[in-house]
XYZ file of N, CA and C in Angstrom:
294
model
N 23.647 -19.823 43.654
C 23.780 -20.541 42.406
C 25.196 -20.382 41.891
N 25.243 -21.434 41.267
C 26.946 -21.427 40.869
C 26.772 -20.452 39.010
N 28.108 -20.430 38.863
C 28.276 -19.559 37.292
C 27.989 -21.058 36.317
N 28.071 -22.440 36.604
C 27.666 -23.504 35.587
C 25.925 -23.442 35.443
N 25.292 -23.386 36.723
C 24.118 -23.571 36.636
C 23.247 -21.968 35.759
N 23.868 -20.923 36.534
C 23.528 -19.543 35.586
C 23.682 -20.031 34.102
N 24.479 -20.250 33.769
C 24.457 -20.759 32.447
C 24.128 -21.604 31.734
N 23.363 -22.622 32.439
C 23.012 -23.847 32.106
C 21.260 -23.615 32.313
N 20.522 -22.411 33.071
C 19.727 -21.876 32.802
C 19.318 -20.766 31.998
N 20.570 -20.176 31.322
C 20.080 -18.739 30.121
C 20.104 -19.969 28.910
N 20.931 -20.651 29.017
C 20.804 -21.566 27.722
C 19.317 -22.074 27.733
N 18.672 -22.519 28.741
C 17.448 -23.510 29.015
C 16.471 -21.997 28.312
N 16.942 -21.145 28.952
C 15.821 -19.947 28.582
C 15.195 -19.482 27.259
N 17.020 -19.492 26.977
C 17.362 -19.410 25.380
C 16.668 -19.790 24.359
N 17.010 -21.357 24.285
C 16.399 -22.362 23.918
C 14.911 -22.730 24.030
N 13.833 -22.234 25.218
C 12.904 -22.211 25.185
C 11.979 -21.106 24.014
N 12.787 -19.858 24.464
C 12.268 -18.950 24.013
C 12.365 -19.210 21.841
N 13.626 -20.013 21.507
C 13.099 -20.839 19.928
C 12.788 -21.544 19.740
N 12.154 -22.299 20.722
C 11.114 -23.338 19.869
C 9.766 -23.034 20.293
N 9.113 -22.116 21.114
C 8.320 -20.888 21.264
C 7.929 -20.013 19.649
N 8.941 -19.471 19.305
C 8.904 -19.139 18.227
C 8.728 -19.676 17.166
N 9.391 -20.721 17.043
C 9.469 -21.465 15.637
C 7.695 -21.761 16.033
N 7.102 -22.607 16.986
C 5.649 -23.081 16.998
C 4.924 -21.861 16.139
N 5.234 -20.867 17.076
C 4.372 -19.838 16.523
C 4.202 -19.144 15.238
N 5.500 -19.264 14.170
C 6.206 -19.307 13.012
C 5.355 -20.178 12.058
N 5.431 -21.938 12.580
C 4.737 -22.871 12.212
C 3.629 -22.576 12.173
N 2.725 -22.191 12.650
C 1.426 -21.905 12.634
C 0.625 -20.716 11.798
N 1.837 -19.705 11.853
C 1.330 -18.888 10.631
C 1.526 -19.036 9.280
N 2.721 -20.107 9.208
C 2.586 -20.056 7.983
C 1.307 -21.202 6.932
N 0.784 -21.653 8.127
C -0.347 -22.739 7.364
C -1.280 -21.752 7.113
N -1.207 -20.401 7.633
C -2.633 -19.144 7.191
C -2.216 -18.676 6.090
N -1.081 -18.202 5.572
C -0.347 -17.255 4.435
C -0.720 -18.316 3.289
N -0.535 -19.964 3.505
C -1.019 -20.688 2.796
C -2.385 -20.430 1.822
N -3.084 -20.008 2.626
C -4.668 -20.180 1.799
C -4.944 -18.647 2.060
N -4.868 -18.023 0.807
C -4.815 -16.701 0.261
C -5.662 -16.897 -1.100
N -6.230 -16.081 -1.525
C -6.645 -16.086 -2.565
C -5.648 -14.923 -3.629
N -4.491 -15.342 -3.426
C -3.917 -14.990 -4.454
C -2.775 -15.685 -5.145
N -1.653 -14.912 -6.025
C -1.062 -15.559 -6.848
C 0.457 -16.229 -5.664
N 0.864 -14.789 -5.169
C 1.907 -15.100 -3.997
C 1.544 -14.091 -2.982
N 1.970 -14.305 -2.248
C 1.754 -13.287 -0.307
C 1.861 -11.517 -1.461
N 2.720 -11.296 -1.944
C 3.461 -10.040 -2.644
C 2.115 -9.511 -3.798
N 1.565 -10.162 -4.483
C 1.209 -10.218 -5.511
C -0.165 -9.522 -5.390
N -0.886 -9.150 -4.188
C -1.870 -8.512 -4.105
C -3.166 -9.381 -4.388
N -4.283 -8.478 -4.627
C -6.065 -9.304 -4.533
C -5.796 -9.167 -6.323
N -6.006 -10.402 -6.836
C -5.478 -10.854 -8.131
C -6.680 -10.801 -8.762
N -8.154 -11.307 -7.655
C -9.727 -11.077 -8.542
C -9.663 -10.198 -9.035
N -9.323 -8.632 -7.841
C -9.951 -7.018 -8.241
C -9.296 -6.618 -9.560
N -7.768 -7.350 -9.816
C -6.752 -6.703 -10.401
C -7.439 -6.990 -12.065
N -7.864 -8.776 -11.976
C -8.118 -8.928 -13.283
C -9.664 -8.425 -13.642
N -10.454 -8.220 -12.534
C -11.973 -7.475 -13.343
C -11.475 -6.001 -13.800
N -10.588 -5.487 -13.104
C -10.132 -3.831 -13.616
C -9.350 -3.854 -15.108
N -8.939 -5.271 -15.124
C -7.600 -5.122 -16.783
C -8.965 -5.416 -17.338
N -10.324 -6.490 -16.901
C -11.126 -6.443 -18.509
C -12.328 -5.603 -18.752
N -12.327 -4.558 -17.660
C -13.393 -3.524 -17.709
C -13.026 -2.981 -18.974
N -14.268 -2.939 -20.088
C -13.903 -2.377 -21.324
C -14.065 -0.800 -21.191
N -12.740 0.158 -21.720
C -12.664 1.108 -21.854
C -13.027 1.997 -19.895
N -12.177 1.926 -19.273
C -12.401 2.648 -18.197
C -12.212 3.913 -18.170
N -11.624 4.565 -19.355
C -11.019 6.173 -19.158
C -11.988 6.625 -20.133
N -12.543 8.448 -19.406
C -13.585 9.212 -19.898
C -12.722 9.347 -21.782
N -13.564 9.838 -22.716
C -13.491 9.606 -23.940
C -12.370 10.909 -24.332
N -12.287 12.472 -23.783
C -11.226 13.496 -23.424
C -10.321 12.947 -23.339
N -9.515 11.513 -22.416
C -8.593 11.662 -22.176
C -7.825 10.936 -22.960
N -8.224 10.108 -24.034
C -7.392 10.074 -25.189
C -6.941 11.200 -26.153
N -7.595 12.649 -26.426
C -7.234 13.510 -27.437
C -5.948 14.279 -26.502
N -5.001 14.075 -27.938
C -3.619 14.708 -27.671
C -3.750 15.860 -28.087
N -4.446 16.506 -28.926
C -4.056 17.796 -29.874
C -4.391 18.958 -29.341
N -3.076 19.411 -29.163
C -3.170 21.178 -28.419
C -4.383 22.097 -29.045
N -4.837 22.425 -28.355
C -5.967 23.003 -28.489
C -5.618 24.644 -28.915
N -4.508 25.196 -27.475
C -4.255 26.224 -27.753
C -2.803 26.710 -28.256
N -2.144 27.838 -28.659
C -1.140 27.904 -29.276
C 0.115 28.191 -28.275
N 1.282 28.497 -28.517
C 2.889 28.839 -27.423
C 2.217 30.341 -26.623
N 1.358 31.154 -27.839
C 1.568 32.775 -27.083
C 0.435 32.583 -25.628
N -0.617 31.678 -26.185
C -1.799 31.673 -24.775
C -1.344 30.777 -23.544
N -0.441 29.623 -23.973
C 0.410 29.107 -23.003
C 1.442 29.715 -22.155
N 1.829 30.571 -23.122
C 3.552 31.396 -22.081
C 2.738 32.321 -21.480
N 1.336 33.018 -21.570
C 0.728 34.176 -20.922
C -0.074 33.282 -19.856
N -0.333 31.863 -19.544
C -1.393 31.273 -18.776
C 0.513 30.884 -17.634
N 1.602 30.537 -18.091
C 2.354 29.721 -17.043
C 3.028 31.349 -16.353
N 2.736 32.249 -17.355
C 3.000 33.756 -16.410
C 2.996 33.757 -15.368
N 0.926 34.015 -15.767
C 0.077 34.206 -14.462
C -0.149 33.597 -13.635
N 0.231 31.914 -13.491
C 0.704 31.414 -12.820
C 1.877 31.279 -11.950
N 2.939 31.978 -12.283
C 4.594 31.996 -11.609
C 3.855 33.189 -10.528
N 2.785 34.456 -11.044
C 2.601 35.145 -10.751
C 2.141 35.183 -8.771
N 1.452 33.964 -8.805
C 0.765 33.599 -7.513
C -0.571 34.257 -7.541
N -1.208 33.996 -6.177
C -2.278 34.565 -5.730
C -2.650 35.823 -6.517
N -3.940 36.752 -6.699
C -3.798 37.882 -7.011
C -3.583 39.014 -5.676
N -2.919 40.125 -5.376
C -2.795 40.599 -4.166
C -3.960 40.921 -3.928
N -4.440 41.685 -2.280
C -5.548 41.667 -1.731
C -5.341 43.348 -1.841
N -6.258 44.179 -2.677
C -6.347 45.579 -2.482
C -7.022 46.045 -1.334
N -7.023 47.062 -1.106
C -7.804 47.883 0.217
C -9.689 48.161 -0.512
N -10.158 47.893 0.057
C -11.705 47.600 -0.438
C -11.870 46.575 -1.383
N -11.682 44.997 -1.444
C -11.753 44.108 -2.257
C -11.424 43.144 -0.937
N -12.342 42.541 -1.015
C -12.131 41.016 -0.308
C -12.052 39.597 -1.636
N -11.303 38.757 -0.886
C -10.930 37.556 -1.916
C -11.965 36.698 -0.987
N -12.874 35.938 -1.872
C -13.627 34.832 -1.582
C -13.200 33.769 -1.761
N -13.580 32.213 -1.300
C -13.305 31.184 -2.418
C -14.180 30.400 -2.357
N -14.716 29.713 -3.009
C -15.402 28.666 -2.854
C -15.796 27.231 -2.504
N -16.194 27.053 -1.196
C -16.130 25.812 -0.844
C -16.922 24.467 -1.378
């Protein structure tokens, strides 16, 4: 084969291989078409709007703001927390509960 025809077949190849693509391109996009939503991005738009008009979804606790407890039972609870684990003494096993 000559170097015109090599090249006159990667082009043929080339060229096959995009309008291959584009078909296949073409064809998906007539599916993305019929979505039941607002855009491709925009997610399942039914679930989204029965969840905005479910009246009151959060337990009735998690509206109250007001500290319950005071700075001294807080700075002694984030202590014992920095504190970690409690250590494991010699005759004391640590359980936990599954």
């Amino acid at each position: 084969m000559s170097q015109r025809s090599k090249l006159g077949l990667r082009v043929a190849v080339i060229g096959g291989l995009a309008m291959a693509t584009a078909l296949v391109a073409a064809c998906r996009e007539d599916y993305l078409d019929r979505r039941q939503g607002v855009t491709i991005g925009a997610g399942n738009a039914m679930k989204f709007n029965a969840t905005t008009q479910t009246i009151n979804p959060w337990p009735r606790h998690a509206h109250d703001t007001r500290m319950r407890h005071d700075g001294v039972y807080i700075g002694k609870v984030i202590e014992k927390y920095q504190e970690g684990p409690p250590k494991k003494t010699v005759g004391q096993s640590v359980t936990t509960v599954k």
